[in-house]
Amino acid sequence: MTDREIVPKLYEMVRPYRGLLLLAMLGMVAVAGLSAAQAYMMKPLIDEIFIKKDRLMLTLVPVALILLFVVKGACYYSYSFLLSKVGQAVVRDMRLKLYSHTQNLPLSFFYRTPTGELISRIVSDVALVQGMVSNVLVSVLKDSAMAVFLLGVIFFHDWQLALIALFSLPLLILPIVRFGRKHRKLSTSSQEITAEVSNILYETITGNRIVKAFCMEEHEKGRFGQVLERLFNVFLRDVRVSALSHPLMEIFASFGIAGVMWYGGFQVLNGHSTPGTFFSFITALIMLYEPLKGASKINSTVQRGFAASVRVFSMLEVRPDIEEKPSARVLPAVSREIEFREVRFRYDADNEVLAGINLRVRVGEVLAIVGSSGGGKTTMVNLIPRFCDVSDGAILVDGVDIREVTLHSLRHQIAMVTQQTILFNDTVRNNIAYGSLHASMEEIEAAAAAAHALDFIRQLPQGFDTVIGESGARLSGGERQRISIARAILKNAPILILDEATSALDTESERLVQRALENLMQNRTTFVIAHRLSTVRNADRIIVLQKGRIVEQGTHDQLLPRNGVYKHLYDMQFQK
């Protein structure tokens, strides 16, 4: 992504705040003009007061100086506050836009993108963009306006002396251009390593039990230290470039100042200029070099901001694989069947996961899906809520292709309970009501009772108001699973997907969860994925997936005598 592509995108983010920016710009121009007036006041201060000894000017100049600083201070406060407000507003909008965009991305995006990388882009990279938007707007406009006003002062005093002063200006531009490229490269490296730091932090903090169980604390400390050392080295290289640019610019600027001192002093000694004019000129010249030297600092901020912008906007340009058609309509409540018609799915040209699935599931039917790992079971059920789309064929609900309906109306009719229980660091009440935010307390308690969770919830310190920790860390595996079942019961969706819902539980927890699932499955069209074949014996129908194809289907009692794949799987589990 080039700078020309980034600038219009940044402008779109800033455009809603044009009014505030205009006021801030007026304040900056006022500050620049008043700064130039400070330099000009050196002339009456020296010529009228110290040379001519004018007592009236001795009274007027200090008063004027005080008024100048009061007005300048008010303008400085105004533009600083307004620009900070705009900068933080842009950060808020950009982070919200990034977060909203990630929520619309498919599961495949999260499979291939580390969590730490996403956090780094939303937090760190956006902050760098904000620094560029706020600081650059301040510096570029204020310094440009100040340079124009100060140039006016020095040319007004002596145009020949002004030309001598500016002969070193091309030399000042060289460090800005040369070091700017290095800043961009180093900033990109820094942001990539920062993302790596975030990812290691996320992995080791969330996986702390495994780290401790395998005695890998020292290994993780070393791994984290190595990444921090890389970040430290990149930071030092960046600081070295910044530290070198400032003295270089001062050295180049000294040539112009020295020339002015020699020629200007010669003019004063020969009576062609006054001391006041000379000192006013020198003051304006020194003030003029400050915004030019500041350009080097601005450039480093710009380069960091552009490098961060590339990462931010490249993420915003990731298009969702799953998109609603403009003509998508609301899906009515399922009343007849769900059909898989010649469904194929592949992640790439060489990796076909499902190969021609034909299946009809009646409303209210419990369908069990079994097979060896990698057979396509989870992929098959993930196609129903359109977590991913079929590569060929179609899935129909009551004869309607699910790609022709809105995602909300489709997913509103589906509830899921998975092996990996997803709970939030919130109260039990809010975790159960997730997806049903307007449910009453009576409905929440009824759902908990149906999930056989009410007894243990009431024993928690604050009952339903107990905060259960990250991913439900304060609960046992069986308790977490029953909370997720209560959430599905409260949603009351007609289609239910159970993906290995009991495989990670002990026998006692499995018994309680199984009873909760029986309550959940009543009067619902249910897809059950299970490795434990004992949990699917009572299903209305069992299909056996092998290498993406349905190789057998029937009830448990029908499949066992066939001595096929199902019998083989059953014997492996119960051979003892």
PDB file of C-alpha atoms in Angstrom, residues 188-308:
ATOM      1  CA  THR A 188       7.597  -1.471  10.508  1.00  0.00           C
ATOM      2  CA  SER A 189      10.009  -3.899  12.183  1.00  0.00           C
ATOM      3  CA  SER A 190       9.144  -2.493  15.604  1.00  0.00           C
ATOM      4  CA  GLN A 191       5.403  -2.941  15.057  1.00  0.00           C
ATOM      5  CA  GLU A 192       5.845  -6.506  13.805  1.00  0.00           C
ATOM      6  CA  ILE A 193       7.934  -7.434  16.858  1.00  0.00           C
ATOM      7  CA  THR A 194       5.436  -5.683  19.153  1.00  0.00           C
ATOM      8  CA  ALA A 195       2.724  -7.903  17.686  1.00  0.00           C
ATOM      9  CA  GLU A 196       4.926 -10.921  18.407  1.00  0.00           C
ATOM     10  CA  VAL A 197       5.326  -9.748  22.019  1.00  0.00           C
ATOM     11  CA  SER A 198       1.542  -9.438  22.359  1.00  0.00           C
ATOM     12  CA  ASN A 199       1.054 -12.912  20.936  1.00  0.00           C
ATOM     13  CA  ILE A 200       3.544 -14.544  23.316  1.00  0.00           C
ATOM     14  CA  LEU A 201       1.922 -12.745  26.252  1.00  0.00           C
ATOM     15  CA  TYR A 202      -1.522 -13.969  25.235  1.00  0.00           C
ATOM     16  CA  GLU A 203      -0.384 -17.558  24.705  1.00  0.00           C
ATOM     17  CA  THR A 204       1.618 -17.904  27.911  1.00  0.00           C
ATOM     18  CA  ILE A 205      -0.906 -16.138  30.140  1.00  0.00           C
ATOM     19  CA  THR A 206      -3.918 -18.074  28.854  1.00  0.00           C
ATOM     20  CA  GLY A 207      -1.874 -21.292  28.754  1.00  0.00           C
ATOM     21  CA  ASN A 208      -0.191 -20.766  32.116  1.00  0.00           C
ATOM     22  CA  ARG A 209      -1.382 -24.121  33.494  1.00  0.00           C
ATOM     23  CA  ILE A 210       0.375 -25.998  30.699  1.00  0.00           C
ATOM     24  CA  VAL A 211       3.514 -23.880  31.103  1.00  0.00           C
ATOM     25  CA  LYS A 212       3.676 -24.789  34.794  1.00  0.00           C
ATOM     26  CA  ALA A 213       2.665 -28.429  34.274  1.00  0.00           C
ATOM     27  CA  PHE A 214       5.544 -28.999  31.844  1.00  0.00           C
ATOM     28  CA  CYS A 215       8.046 -26.921  33.894  1.00  0.00           C
ATOM     29  CA  MET A 216       8.571 -24.542  30.983  1.00  0.00           C
ATOM     30  CA  GLU A 217       8.673 -21.296  32.979  1.00  0.00           C
ATOM     31  CA  GLU A 218      12.370 -20.681  32.290  1.00  0.00           C
ATOM     32  CA  HIS A 219      11.953 -21.568  28.614  1.00  0.00           C
ATOM     33  CA  GLU A 220       9.108 -19.064  28.231  1.00  0.00           C
ATOM     34  CA  LYS A 221      11.071 -16.394  30.102  1.00  0.00           C
ATOM     35  CA  GLY A 222      13.963 -16.947  27.711  1.00  0.00           C
ATOM     36  CA  ARG A 223      11.713 -16.871  24.634  1.00  0.00           C
ATOM     37  CA  PHE A 224      10.033 -13.677  25.801  1.00  0.00           C
ATOM     38  CA  GLY A 225      13.415 -12.145  26.647  1.00  0.00           C
ATOM     39  CA  GLN A 226      14.733 -12.874  23.146  1.00  0.00           C
ATOM     40  CA  VAL A 227      11.793 -11.105  21.528  1.00  0.00           C
ATOM     41  CA  LEU A 228      12.172  -8.142  23.887  1.00  0.00           C
ATOM     42  CA  GLU A 229      15.888  -7.979  23.021  1.00  0.00           C
ATOM     43  CA  ARG A 230      15.023  -7.775  19.322  1.00  0.00           C
ATOM     44  CA  LEU A 231      12.517  -5.006  20.051  1.00  0.00           C
ATOM     45  CA  PHE A 232      15.125  -3.218  22.190  1.00  0.00           C
ATOM     46  CA  ASN A 233      17.709  -3.343  19.389  1.00  0.00           C
ATOM     47  CA  VAL A 234      15.263  -1.988  16.804  1.00  0.00           C
ATOM     48  CA  PHE A 235      14.295   0.792  19.214  1.00  0.00           C
ATOM     49  CA  LEU A 236      17.959   1.720  19.775  1.00  0.00           C
ATOM     50  CA  ARG A 237      18.589   1.883  16.035  1.00  0.00           C
ATOM     51  CA  ASP A 238      15.577   4.157  15.642  1.00  0.00           C
ATOM     52  CA  VAL A 239      16.738   6.389  18.503  1.00  0.00           C
ATOM     53  CA  ARG A 240      20.242   6.518  16.991  1.00  0.00           C
ATOM     54  CA  VAL A 241      18.812   7.814  13.722  1.00  0.00           C
ATOM     55  CA  SER A 242      16.672  10.404  15.537  1.00  0.00           C
ATOM     56  CA  ALA A 243      19.552  11.510  17.761  1.00  0.00           C
ATOM     57  CA  LEU A 244      21.880  11.944  14.773  1.00  0.00           C
ATOM     58  CA  SER A 245      19.493  13.997  12.662  1.00  0.00           C
ATOM     59  CA  HIS A 246      19.123  16.825  15.206  1.00  0.00           C
ATOM     60  CA  PRO A 247      22.817  17.761  15.627  1.00  0.00           C
ATOM     61  CA  LEU A 248      23.398  17.412  11.885  1.00  0.00           C
ATOM     62  CA  MET A 249      20.679  19.959  11.178  1.00  0.00           C
ATOM     63  CA  GLU A 250      22.075  22.315  13.816  1.00  0.00           C
ATOM     64  CA  ILE A 251      25.536  22.087  12.247  1.00  0.00           C
ATOM     65  CA  PHE A 252      24.145  22.889   8.803  1.00  0.00           C
ATOM     66  CA  ALA A 253      22.050  25.738  10.256  1.00  0.00           C
ATOM     67  CA  SER A 254      25.138  27.221  11.959  1.00  0.00           C
ATOM     68  CA  PHE A 255      26.642  28.059   8.548  1.00  0.00           C
ATOM     69  CA  GLY A 256      23.713  30.337   7.770  1.00  0.00           C
ATOM     70  CA  ILE A 257      23.689  31.920  11.229  1.00  0.00           C
ATOM     71  CA  ALA A 258      27.465  32.524  11.127  1.00  0.00           C
ATOM     72  CA  GLY A 259      27.151  34.210   7.731  1.00  0.00           C
ATOM     73  CA  VAL A 260      24.398  36.470   9.065  1.00  0.00           C
ATOM     74  CA  MET A 261      26.446  37.418  12.123  1.00  0.00           C
ATOM     75  CA  TRP A 262      29.430  38.357   9.956  1.00  0.00           C
ATOM     76  CA  TYR A 263      27.549  40.318   7.291  1.00  0.00           C
ATOM     77  CA  GLY A 264      24.950  41.798   9.686  1.00  0.00           C
ATOM     78  CA  GLY A 265      27.603  42.885  12.180  1.00  0.00           C
ATOM     79  CA  PHE A 266      29.565  44.481   9.328  1.00  0.00           C
ATOM     80  CA  GLN A 267      26.413  46.413   8.290  1.00  0.00           C
ATOM     81  CA  VAL A 268      25.854  47.701  11.853  1.00  0.00           C
ATOM     82  CA  LEU A 269      29.489  48.768  12.299  1.00  0.00           C
ATOM     83  CA  ASN A 270      29.358  50.703   9.002  1.00  0.00           C
ATOM     84  CA  GLY A 271      26.096  52.428  10.010  1.00  0.00           C
ATOM     85  CA  HIS A 272      23.954  50.760   7.331  1.00  0.00           C
ATOM     86  CA  SER A 273      21.748  49.026   9.930  1.00  0.00           C
ATOM     87  CA  THR A 274      20.712  49.487  13.566  1.00  0.00           C
ATOM     88  CA  PRO A 275      21.475  47.152  16.473  1.00  0.00           C
ATOM     89  CA  GLY A 276      17.726  46.662  16.976  1.00  0.00           C
ATOM     90  CA  THR A 277      17.254  45.561  13.385  1.00  0.00           C
ATOM     91  CA  PHE A 278      20.207  43.190  13.658  1.00  0.00           C
ATOM     92  CA  PHE A 279      19.063  41.549  16.901  1.00  0.00           C
ATOM     93  CA  SER A 280      15.443  41.323  15.664  1.00  0.00           C
ATOM     94  CA  PHE A 281      16.776  39.637  12.509  1.00  0.00           C
ATOM     95  CA  ILE A 282      18.937  37.198  14.485  1.00  0.00           C
ATOM     96  CA  THR A 283      16.024  36.350  16.814  1.00  0.00           C
ATOM     97  CA  ALA A 284      13.680  35.695  13.880  1.00  0.00           C
ATOM     98  CA  LEU A 285      16.349  33.624  12.125  1.00  0.00           C
ATOM     99  CA  ILE A 286      16.994  31.423  15.160  1.00  0.00           C
ATOM    100  CA  MET A 287      13.238  30.974  15.608  1.00  0.00           C
ATOM    101  CA  LEU A 288      12.972  30.150  11.882  1.00  0.00           C
ATOM    102  CA  TYR A 289      15.448  27.278  12.165  1.00  0.00           C
ATOM    103  CA  GLU A 290      13.419  25.696  14.987  1.00  0.00           C
ATOM    104  CA  PRO A 291      10.458  24.614  12.783  1.00  0.00           C
ATOM    105  CA  LEU A 292      12.954  23.415  10.174  1.00  0.00           C
ATOM    106  CA  LYS A 293      14.738  21.275  12.770  1.00  0.00           C
ATOM    107  CA  GLY A 294      11.343  20.139  14.042  1.00  0.00           C
ATOM    108  CA  ALA A 295      10.615  18.826  10.562  1.00  0.00           C
ATOM    109  CA  SER A 296      13.057  15.998  11.274  1.00  0.00           C
ATOM    110  CA  LYS A 297      11.080  14.930  14.347  1.00  0.00           C
ATOM    111  CA  ILE A 298       7.835  15.315  12.424  1.00  0.00           C
ATOM    112  CA  ASN A 299       9.217  13.110   9.675  1.00  0.00           C
ATOM    113  CA  SER A 300      10.018  10.273  12.076  1.00  0.00           C
ATOM    114  CA  THR A 301       6.482  10.493  13.492  1.00  0.00           C
ATOM    115  CA  VAL A 302       5.047  10.542   9.965  1.00  0.00           C
ATOM    116  CA  GLN A 303       7.041   7.494   8.927  1.00  0.00           C
ATOM    117  CA  ARG A 304       5.948   5.546  12.033  1.00  0.00           C
ATOM    118  CA  GLY A 305       2.362   6.597  11.411  1.00  0.00           C
ATOM    119  CA  PHE A 306       2.447   5.585   7.756  1.00  0.00           C
ATOM    120  CA  ALA A 307       3.997   2.219   8.623  1.00  0.00           C
ATOM    121  CA  ALA A 308       1.222   1.663  11.193  1.00  0.00           C
TER     122      ALA A 308
END
